[in-house]
Coordinates of N, CA and C in Angstrom, one line a residue:
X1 N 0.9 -1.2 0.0 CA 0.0 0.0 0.0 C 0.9 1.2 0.0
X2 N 0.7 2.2 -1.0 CA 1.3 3.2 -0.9 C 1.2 4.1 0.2
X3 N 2.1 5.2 0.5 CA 1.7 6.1 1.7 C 0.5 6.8 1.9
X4 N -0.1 7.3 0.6 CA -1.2 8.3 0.5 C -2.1 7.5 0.8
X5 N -2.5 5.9 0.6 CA -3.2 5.3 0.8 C -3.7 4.6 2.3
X6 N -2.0 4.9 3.0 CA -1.8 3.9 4.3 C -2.1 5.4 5.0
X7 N -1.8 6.2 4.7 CA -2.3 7.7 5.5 C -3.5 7.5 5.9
X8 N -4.4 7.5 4.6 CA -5.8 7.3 4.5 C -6.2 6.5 5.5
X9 N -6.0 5.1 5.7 CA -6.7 4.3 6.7 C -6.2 4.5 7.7
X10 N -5.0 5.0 8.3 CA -4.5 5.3 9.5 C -5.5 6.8 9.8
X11 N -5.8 7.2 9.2 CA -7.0 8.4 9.6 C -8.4 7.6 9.8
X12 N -8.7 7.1 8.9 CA -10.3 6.2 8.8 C -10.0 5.1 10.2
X13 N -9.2 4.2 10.6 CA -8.8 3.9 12.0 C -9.2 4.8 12.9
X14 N -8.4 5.6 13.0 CA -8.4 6.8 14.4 C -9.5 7.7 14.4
X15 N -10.9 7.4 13.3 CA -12.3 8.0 13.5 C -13.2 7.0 13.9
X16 N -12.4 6.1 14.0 CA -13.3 4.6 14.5 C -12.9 4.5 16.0
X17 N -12.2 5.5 16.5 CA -11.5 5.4 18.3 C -12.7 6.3 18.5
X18 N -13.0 6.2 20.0 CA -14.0 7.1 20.7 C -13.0 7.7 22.0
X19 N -13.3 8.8 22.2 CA -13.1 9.2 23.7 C -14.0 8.9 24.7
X20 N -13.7 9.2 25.8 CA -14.6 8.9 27.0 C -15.9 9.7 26.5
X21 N -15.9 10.6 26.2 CA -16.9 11.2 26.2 C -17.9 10.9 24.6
X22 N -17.6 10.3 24.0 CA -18.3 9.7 22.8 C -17.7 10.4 21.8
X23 N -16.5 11.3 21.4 CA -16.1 11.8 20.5 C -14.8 11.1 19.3
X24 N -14.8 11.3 18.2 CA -13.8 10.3 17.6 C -12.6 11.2 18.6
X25 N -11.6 10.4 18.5 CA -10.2 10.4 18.3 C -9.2 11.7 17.4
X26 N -8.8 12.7 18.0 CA -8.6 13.7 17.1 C -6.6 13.4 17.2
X27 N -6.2 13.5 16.1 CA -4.6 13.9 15.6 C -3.9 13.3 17.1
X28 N -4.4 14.7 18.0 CA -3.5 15.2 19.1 C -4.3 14.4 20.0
X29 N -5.1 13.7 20.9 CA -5.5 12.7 21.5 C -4.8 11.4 21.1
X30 N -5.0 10.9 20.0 CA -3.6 10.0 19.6 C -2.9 9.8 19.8
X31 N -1.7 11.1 19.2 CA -0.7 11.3 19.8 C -0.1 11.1 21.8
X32 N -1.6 12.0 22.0 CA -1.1 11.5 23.8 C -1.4 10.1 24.4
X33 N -1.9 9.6 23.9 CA -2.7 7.8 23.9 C -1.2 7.1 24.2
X34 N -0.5 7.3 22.8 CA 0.9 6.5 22.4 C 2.0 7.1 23.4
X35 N 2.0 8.5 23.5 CA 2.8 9.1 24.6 C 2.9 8.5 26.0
X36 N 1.8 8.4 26.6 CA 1.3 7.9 28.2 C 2.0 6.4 27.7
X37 N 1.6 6.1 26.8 CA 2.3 3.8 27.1 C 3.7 4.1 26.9
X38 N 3.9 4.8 25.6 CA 5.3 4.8 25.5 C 6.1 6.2 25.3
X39 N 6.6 7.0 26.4 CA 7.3 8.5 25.9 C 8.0 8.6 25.4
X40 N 9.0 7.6 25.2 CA 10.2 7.5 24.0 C 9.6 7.8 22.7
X41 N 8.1 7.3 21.9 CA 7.6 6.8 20.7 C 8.1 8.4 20.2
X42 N 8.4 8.0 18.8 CA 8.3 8.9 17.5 C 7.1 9.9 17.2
X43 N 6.0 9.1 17.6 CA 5.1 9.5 17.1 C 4.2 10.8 17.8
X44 N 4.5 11.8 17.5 CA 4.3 13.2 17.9 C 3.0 13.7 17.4
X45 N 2.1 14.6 17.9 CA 0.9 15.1 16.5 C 1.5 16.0 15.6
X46 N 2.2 16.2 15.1 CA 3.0 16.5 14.0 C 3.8 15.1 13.2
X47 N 3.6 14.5 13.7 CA 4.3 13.4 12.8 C 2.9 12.3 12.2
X48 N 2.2 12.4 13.3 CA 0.7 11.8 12.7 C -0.1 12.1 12.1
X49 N 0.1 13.6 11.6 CA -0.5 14.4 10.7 C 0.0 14.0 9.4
X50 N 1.6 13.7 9.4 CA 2.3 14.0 8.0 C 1.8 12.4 7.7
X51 N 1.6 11.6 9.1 CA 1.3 10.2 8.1 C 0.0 9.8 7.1
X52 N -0.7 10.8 8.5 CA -2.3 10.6 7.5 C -2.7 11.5 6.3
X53 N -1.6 12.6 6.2 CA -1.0 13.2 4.5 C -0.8 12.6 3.4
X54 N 0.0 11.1 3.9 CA 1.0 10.8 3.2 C 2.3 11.2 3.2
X55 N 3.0 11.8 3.3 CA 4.2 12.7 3.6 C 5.5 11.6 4.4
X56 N 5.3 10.3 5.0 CA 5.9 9.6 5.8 C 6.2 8.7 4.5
X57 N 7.8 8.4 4.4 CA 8.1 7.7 3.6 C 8.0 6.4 4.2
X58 N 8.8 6.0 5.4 CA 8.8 4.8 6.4 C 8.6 5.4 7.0
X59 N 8.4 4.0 8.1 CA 7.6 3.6 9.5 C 8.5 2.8 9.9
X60 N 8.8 2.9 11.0 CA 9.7 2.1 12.1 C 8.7 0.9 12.9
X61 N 9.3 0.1 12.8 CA 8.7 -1.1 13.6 C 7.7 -0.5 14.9
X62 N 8.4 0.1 15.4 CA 8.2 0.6 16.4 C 7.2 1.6 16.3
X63 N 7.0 2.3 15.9 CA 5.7 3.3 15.1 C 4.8 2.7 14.7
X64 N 5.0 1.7 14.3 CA 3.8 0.6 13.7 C 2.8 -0.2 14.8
X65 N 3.9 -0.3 16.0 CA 3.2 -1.4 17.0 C 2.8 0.0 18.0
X66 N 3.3 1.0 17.9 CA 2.4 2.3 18.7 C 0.9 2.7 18.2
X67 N 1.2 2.6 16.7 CA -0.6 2.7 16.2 C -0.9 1.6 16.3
X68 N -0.5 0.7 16.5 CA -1.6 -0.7 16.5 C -2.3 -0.6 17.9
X69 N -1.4 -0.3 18.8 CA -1.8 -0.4 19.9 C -3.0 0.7 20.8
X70 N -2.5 1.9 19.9 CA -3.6 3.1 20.1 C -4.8 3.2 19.2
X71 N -4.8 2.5 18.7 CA -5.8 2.3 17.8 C -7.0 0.5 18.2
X72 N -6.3 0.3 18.7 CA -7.2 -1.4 19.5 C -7.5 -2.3 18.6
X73 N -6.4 -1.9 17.5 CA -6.4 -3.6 16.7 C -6.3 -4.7 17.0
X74 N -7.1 -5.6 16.6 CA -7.3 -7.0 16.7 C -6.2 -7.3 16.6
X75 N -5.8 -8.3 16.7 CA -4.5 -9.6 16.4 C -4.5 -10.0 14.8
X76 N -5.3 -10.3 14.4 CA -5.9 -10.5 12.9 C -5.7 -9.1 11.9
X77 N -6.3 -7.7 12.5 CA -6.2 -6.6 12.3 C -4.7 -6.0 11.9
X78 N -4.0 -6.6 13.3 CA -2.4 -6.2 13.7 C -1.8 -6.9 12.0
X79 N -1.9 -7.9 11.7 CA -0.9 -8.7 11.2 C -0.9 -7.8 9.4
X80 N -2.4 -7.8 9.2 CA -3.1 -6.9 7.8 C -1.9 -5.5 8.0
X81 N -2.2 -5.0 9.0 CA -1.6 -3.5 9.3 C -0.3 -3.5 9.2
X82 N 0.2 -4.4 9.3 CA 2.0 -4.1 9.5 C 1.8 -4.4 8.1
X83 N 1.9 -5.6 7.6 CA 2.0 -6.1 6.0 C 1.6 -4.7 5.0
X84 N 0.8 -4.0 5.5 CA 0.5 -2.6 4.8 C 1.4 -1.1 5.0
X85 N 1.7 -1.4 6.6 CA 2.5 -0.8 7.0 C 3.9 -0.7 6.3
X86 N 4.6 -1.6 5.7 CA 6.1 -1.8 5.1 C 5.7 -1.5 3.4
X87 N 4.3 -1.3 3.4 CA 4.7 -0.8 1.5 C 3.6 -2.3 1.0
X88 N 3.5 -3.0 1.5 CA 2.4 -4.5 0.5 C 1.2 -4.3 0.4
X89 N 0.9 -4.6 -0.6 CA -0.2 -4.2 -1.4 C -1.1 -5.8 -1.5
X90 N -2.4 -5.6 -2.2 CA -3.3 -6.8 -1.9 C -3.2 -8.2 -2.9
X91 N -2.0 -7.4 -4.0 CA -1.7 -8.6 -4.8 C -0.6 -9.6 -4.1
X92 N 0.1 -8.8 -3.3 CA 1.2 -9.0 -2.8 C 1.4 -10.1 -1.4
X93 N 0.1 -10.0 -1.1 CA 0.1 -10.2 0.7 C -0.7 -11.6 0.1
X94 N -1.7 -11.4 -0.7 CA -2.7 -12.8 -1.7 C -2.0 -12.9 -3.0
X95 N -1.3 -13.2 -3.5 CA -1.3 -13.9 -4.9 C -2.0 -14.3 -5.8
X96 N -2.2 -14.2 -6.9 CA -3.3 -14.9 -7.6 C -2.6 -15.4 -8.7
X97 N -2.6 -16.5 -9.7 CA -2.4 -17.2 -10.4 C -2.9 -17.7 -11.3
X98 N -4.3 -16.6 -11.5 CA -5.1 -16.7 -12.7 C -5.2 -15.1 -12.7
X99 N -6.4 -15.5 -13.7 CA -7.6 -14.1 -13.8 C -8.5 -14.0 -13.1
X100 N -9.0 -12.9 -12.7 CA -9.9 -12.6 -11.4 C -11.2 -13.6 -12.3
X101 N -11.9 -13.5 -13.6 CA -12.7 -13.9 -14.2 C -12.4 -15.9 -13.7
X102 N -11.0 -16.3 -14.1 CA -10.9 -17.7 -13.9 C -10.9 -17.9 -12.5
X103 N -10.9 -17.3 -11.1 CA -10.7 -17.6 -10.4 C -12.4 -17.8 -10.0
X104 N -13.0 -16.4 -10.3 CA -14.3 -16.8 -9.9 C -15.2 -17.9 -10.2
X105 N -14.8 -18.6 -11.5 CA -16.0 -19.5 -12.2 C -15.4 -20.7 -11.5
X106 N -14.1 -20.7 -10.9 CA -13.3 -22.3 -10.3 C -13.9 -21.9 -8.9
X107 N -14.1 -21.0 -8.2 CA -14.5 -21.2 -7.0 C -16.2 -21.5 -6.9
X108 N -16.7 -20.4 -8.0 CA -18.5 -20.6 -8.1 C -18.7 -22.3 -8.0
X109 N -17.8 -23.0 -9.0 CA -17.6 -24.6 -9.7 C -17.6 -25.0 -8.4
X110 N -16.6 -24.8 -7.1 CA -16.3 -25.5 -6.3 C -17.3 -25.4 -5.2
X111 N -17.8 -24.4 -5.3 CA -19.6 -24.2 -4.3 C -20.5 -25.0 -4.7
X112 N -20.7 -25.6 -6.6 CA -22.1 -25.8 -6.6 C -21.8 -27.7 -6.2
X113 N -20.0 -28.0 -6.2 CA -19.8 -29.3 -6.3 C -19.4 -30.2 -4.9
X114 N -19.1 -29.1 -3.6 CA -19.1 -29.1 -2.8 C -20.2 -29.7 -1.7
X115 N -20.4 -30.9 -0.9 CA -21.5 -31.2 -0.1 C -21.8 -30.6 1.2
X116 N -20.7 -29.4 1.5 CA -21.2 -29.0 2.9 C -21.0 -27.5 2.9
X117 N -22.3 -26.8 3.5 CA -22.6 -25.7 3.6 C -20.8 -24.9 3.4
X118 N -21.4 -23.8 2.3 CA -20.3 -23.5 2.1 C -20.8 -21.6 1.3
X119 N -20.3 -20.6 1.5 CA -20.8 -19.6 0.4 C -19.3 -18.5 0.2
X120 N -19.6 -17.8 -0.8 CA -18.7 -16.5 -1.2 C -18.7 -15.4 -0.7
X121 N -17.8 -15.0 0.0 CA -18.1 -13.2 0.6 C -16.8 -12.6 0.2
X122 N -16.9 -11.2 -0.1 CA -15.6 -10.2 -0.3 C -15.3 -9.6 0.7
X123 N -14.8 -8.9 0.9 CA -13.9 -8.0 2.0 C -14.8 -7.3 2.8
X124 N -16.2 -7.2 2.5 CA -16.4 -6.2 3.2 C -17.6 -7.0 4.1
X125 N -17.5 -8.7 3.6 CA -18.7 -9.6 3.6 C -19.8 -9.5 3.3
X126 N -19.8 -8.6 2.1 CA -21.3 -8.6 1.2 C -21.2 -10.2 0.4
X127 N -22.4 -10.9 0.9 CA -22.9 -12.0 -0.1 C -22.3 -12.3 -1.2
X128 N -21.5 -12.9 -1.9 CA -21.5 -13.1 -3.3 C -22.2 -14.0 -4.0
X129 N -22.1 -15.6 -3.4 CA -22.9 -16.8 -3.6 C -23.4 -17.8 -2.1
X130 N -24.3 -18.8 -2.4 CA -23.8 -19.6 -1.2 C -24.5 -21.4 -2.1
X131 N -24.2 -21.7 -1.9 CA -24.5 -23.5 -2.5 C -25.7 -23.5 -1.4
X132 N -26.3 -25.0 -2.5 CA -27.5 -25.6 -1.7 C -27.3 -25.7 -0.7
X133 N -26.7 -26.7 0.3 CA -26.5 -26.7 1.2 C -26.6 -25.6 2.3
X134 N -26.3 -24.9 2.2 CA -26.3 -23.8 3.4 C -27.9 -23.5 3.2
X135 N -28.8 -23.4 2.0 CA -29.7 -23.3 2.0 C -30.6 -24.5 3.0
X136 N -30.2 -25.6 2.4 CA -30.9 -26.8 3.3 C -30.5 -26.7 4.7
X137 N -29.2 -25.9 5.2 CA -28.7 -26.0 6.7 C -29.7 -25.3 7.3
X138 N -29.8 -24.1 6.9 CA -30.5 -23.6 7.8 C -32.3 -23.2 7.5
X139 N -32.4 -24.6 6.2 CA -33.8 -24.0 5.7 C -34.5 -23.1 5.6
X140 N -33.8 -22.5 4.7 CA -34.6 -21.3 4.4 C -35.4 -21.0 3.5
X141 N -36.8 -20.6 3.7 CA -37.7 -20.7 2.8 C -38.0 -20.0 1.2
X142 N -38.6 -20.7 0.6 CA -38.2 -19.8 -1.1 C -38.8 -18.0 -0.7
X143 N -39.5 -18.1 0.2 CA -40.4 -16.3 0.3 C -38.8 -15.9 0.6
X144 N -38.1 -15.7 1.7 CA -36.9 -14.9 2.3 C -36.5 -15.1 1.3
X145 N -35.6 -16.2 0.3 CA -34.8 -16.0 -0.8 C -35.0 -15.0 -1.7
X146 N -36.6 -14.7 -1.9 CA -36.6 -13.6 -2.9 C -36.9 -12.5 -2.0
X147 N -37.1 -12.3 -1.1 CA -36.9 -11.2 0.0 C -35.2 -10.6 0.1
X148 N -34.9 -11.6 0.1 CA -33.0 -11.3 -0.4 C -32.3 -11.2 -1.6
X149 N -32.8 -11.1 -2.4 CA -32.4 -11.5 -4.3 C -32.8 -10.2 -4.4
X150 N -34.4 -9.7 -3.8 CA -35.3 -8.6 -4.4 C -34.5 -7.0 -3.4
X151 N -33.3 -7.0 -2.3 CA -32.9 -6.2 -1.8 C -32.6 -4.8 -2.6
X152 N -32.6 -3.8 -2.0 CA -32.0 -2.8 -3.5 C -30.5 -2.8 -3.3
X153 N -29.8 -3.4 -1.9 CA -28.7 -2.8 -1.6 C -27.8 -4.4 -2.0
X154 N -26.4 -4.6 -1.8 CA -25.7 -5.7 -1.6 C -26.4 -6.6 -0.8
X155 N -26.8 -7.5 -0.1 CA -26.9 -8.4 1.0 C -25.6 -8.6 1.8
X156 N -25.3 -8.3 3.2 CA -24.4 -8.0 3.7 C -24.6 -9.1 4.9
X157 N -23.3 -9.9 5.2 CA -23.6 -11.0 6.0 C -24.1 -11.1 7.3
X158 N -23.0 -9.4 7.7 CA -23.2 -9.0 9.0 C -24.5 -8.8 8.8
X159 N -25.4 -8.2 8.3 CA -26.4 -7.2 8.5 C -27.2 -8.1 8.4
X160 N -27.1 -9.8 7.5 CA -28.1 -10.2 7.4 C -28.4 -11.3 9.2
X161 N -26.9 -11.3 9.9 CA -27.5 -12.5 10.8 C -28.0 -11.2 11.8
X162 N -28.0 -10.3 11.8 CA -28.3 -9.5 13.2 C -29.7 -8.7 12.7
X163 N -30.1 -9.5 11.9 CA -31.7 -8.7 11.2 C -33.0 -9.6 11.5
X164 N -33.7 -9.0 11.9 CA -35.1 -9.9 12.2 C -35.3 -10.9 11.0
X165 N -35.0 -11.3 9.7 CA -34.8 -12.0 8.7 C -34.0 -13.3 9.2
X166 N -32.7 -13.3 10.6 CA -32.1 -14.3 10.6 C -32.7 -15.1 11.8
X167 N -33.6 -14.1 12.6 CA -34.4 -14.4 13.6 C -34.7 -16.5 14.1
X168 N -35.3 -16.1 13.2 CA -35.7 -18.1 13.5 C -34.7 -18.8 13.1
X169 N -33.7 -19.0 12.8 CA -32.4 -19.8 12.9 C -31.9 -19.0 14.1
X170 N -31.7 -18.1 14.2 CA -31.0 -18.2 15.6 C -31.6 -19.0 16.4
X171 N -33.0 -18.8 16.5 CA -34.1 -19.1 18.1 C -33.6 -20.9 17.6
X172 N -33.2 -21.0 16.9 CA -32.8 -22.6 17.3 C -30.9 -23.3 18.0
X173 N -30.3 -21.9 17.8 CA -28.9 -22.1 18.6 C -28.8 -22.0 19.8
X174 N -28.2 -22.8 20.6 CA -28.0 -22.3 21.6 C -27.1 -21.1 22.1
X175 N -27.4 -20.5 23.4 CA -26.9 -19.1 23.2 C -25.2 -19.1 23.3
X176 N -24.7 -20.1 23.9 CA -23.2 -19.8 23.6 C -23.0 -20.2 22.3
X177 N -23.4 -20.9 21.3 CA -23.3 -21.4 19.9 C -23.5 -20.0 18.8
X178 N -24.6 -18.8 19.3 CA -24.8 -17.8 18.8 C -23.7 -17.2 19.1
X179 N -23.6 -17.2 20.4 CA -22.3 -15.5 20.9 C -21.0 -16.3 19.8
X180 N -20.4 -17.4 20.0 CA -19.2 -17.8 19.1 C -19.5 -17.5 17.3
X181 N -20.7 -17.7 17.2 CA -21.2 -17.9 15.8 C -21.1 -16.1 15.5
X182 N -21.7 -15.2 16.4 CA -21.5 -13.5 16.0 C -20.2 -13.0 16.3
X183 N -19.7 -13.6 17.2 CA -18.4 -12.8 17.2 C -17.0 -13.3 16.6
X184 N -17.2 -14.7 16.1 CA -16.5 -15.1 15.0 C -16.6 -14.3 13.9
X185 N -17.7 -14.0 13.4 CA -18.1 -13.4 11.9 C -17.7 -11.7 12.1
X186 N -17.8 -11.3 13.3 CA -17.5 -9.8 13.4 C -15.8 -9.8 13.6
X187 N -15.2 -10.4 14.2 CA -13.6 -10.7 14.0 C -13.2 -11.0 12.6
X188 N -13.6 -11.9 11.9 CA -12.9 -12.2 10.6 C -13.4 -10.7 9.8
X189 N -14.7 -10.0 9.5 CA -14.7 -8.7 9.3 C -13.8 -8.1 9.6
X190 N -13.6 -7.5 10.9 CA -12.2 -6.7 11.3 C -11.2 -6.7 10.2
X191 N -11.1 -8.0 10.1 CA -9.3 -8.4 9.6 C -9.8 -8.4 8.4
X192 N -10.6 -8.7 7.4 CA -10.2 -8.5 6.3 C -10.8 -7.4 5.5
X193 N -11.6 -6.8 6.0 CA -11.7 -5.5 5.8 C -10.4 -4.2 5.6
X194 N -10.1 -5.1 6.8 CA -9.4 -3.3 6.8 C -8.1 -3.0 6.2
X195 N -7.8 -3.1 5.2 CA -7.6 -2.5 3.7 C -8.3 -1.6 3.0
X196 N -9.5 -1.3 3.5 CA -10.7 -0.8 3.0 C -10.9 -0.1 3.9
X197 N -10.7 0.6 4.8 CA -11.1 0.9 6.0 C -11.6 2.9 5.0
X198 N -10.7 3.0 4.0 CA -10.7 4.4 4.3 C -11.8 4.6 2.8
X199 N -12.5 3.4 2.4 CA -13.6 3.7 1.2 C -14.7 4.1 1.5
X200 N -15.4 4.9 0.7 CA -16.6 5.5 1.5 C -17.7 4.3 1.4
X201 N -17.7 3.3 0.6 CA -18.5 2.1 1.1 C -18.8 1.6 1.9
X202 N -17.3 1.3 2.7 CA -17.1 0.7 4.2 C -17.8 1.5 5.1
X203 N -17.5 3.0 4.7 CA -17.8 4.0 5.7 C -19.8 3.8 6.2
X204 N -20.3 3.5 4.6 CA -21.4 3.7 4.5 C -21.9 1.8 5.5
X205 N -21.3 1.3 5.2 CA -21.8 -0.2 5.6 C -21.4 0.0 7.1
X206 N -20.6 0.7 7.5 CA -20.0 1.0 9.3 C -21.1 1.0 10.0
X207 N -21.5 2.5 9.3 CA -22.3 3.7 9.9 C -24.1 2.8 10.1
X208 N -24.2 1.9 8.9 CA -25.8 0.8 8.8 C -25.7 -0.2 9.6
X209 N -24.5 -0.5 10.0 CA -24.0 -1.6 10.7 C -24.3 -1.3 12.5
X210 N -23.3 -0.4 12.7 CA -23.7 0.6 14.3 C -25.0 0.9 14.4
X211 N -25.9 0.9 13.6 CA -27.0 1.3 14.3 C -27.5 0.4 14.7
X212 N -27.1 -1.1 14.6 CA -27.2 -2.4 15.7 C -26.9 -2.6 16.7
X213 N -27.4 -2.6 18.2 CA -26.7 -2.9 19.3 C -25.8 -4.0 19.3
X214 N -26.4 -4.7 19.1 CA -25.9 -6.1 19.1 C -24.5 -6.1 18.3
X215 N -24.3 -5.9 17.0 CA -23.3 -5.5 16.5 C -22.8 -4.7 17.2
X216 N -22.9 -3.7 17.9 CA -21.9 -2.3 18.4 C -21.4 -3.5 19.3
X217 N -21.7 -4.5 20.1 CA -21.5 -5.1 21.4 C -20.5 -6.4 20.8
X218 N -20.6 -6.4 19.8 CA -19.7 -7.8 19.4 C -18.8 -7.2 18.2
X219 N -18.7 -5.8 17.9 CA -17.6 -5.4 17.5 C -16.5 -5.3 18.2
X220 N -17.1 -5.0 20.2 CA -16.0 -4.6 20.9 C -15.1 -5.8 21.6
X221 N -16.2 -7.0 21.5 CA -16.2 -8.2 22.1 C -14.7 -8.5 21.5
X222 N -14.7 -8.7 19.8 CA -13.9 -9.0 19.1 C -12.2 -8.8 19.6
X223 N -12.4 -7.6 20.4 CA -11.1 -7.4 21.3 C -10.5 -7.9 22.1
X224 N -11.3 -8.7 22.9 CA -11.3 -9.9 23.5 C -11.6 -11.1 23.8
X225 N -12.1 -11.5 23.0 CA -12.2 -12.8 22.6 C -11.4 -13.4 21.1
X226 N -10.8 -12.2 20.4 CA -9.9 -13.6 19.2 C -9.5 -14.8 19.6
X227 N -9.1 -15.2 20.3 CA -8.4 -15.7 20.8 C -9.5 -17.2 20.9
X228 N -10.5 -17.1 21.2 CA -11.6 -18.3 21.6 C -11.3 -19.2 19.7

């Protein structure tokens, strides 16, 4: 990721921080965040400014694990952020070995040939496909399929299990099978999202997303629980 770019998400991060008081995270609050853990760090609000400019050619190891840490990255989060942090970009960190076109019709192939619940999601976990099976897992009836086909927006994973739509499959999990089942799906979010953190898409899917409690509560969970 280039600097203008890694700027960008290192800003779109630090408006995703709250203060005590419910306010994002500004430059110079940052800056004092990283100061109080560590007062040696580099990182100054004048230096945090030039990063989220672009203006920072490198990042010191050490500058790296200061925003990680002031910023409440995930573990999963952490590993995306440094690999972006040194200059790697998304061909680089994933490889591909075809065409985005041949890739898709060998994975679609491998959904429809596949016997266990299995589907497609992108970075941001909007829907792409999902095979029979997951249809038969959780029996879902042909009315909701076109209730979801007929959406005007993406179908979005998050948004679909935390919606009165995913209602009756939940009411059949048990409730620690649910908490692992939502905050699994809100952790792998984290991490592979945030590459994307600074598109106004994401911004838009954030902002539809938070006005879910439940989601606001198992975004924060995700901080402590990776690990499960």
């Amino acid at each position: 990721m280039d600097r203008n770019d890694f700027g960008q998400l290192v800003a779109a991060l630090r408006k995703e921080v709250f203060d005590e008081d419910g306010n994002r995270l500004t430059q110079k609050e940052l800056a004092n965040r990283i100061a109080a853990e560590r007062p040696a760090t580099a990182l100054t609000e004048v230096v945090i400014g030039k990063i989220e400019r672009g203006e920072r050619a490198n990042l010191e190891a050490d500058s790296l694990q200061d925003l990680a840490d002031a910023l409440n990255l995930t573990m999963g989060e952490r590993h995306t952020f440094f690999l972006l942090g040194i200059g790697l970009d998304h061909p680089q960190i994933h490889p591909a070995f075809a065409s985005e076109p041949a890739l898709l019709d060998g994975v679609l192939q491998m959904l429809a040939d596949i016997q266990i619940p299995a589907l497609l999601l992108d970075h941001y976990l909007d829907i792409v496909a999902v095979n029979r099976a997951v249809l038969q897992l959780y029996q879902l009836p042909s009315s909701l399929i076109t209730q979801l086909q007929n959406l005007p927006t993406n179908l979005n994973l998050l948004t679909f299990i935390f919606s009165p739509l995913f209602q009756a499959v939940r009411a059949e999990m048990p409730a620690d099978s649910w908490h692992r089942f939502a905050v699994g799906n809100v952790i792998y979010f984290r991490r592979v999202s945030l590459p994307y953190r600074m598109t106004p898409y994401y911004e838009s899917l954030l902002k539809e997303l938070r006005r879910n409690r439940e989601f606001r509560f198992f975004w924060e969970q995700a901080l402590y629980e990776e690990k499960l």
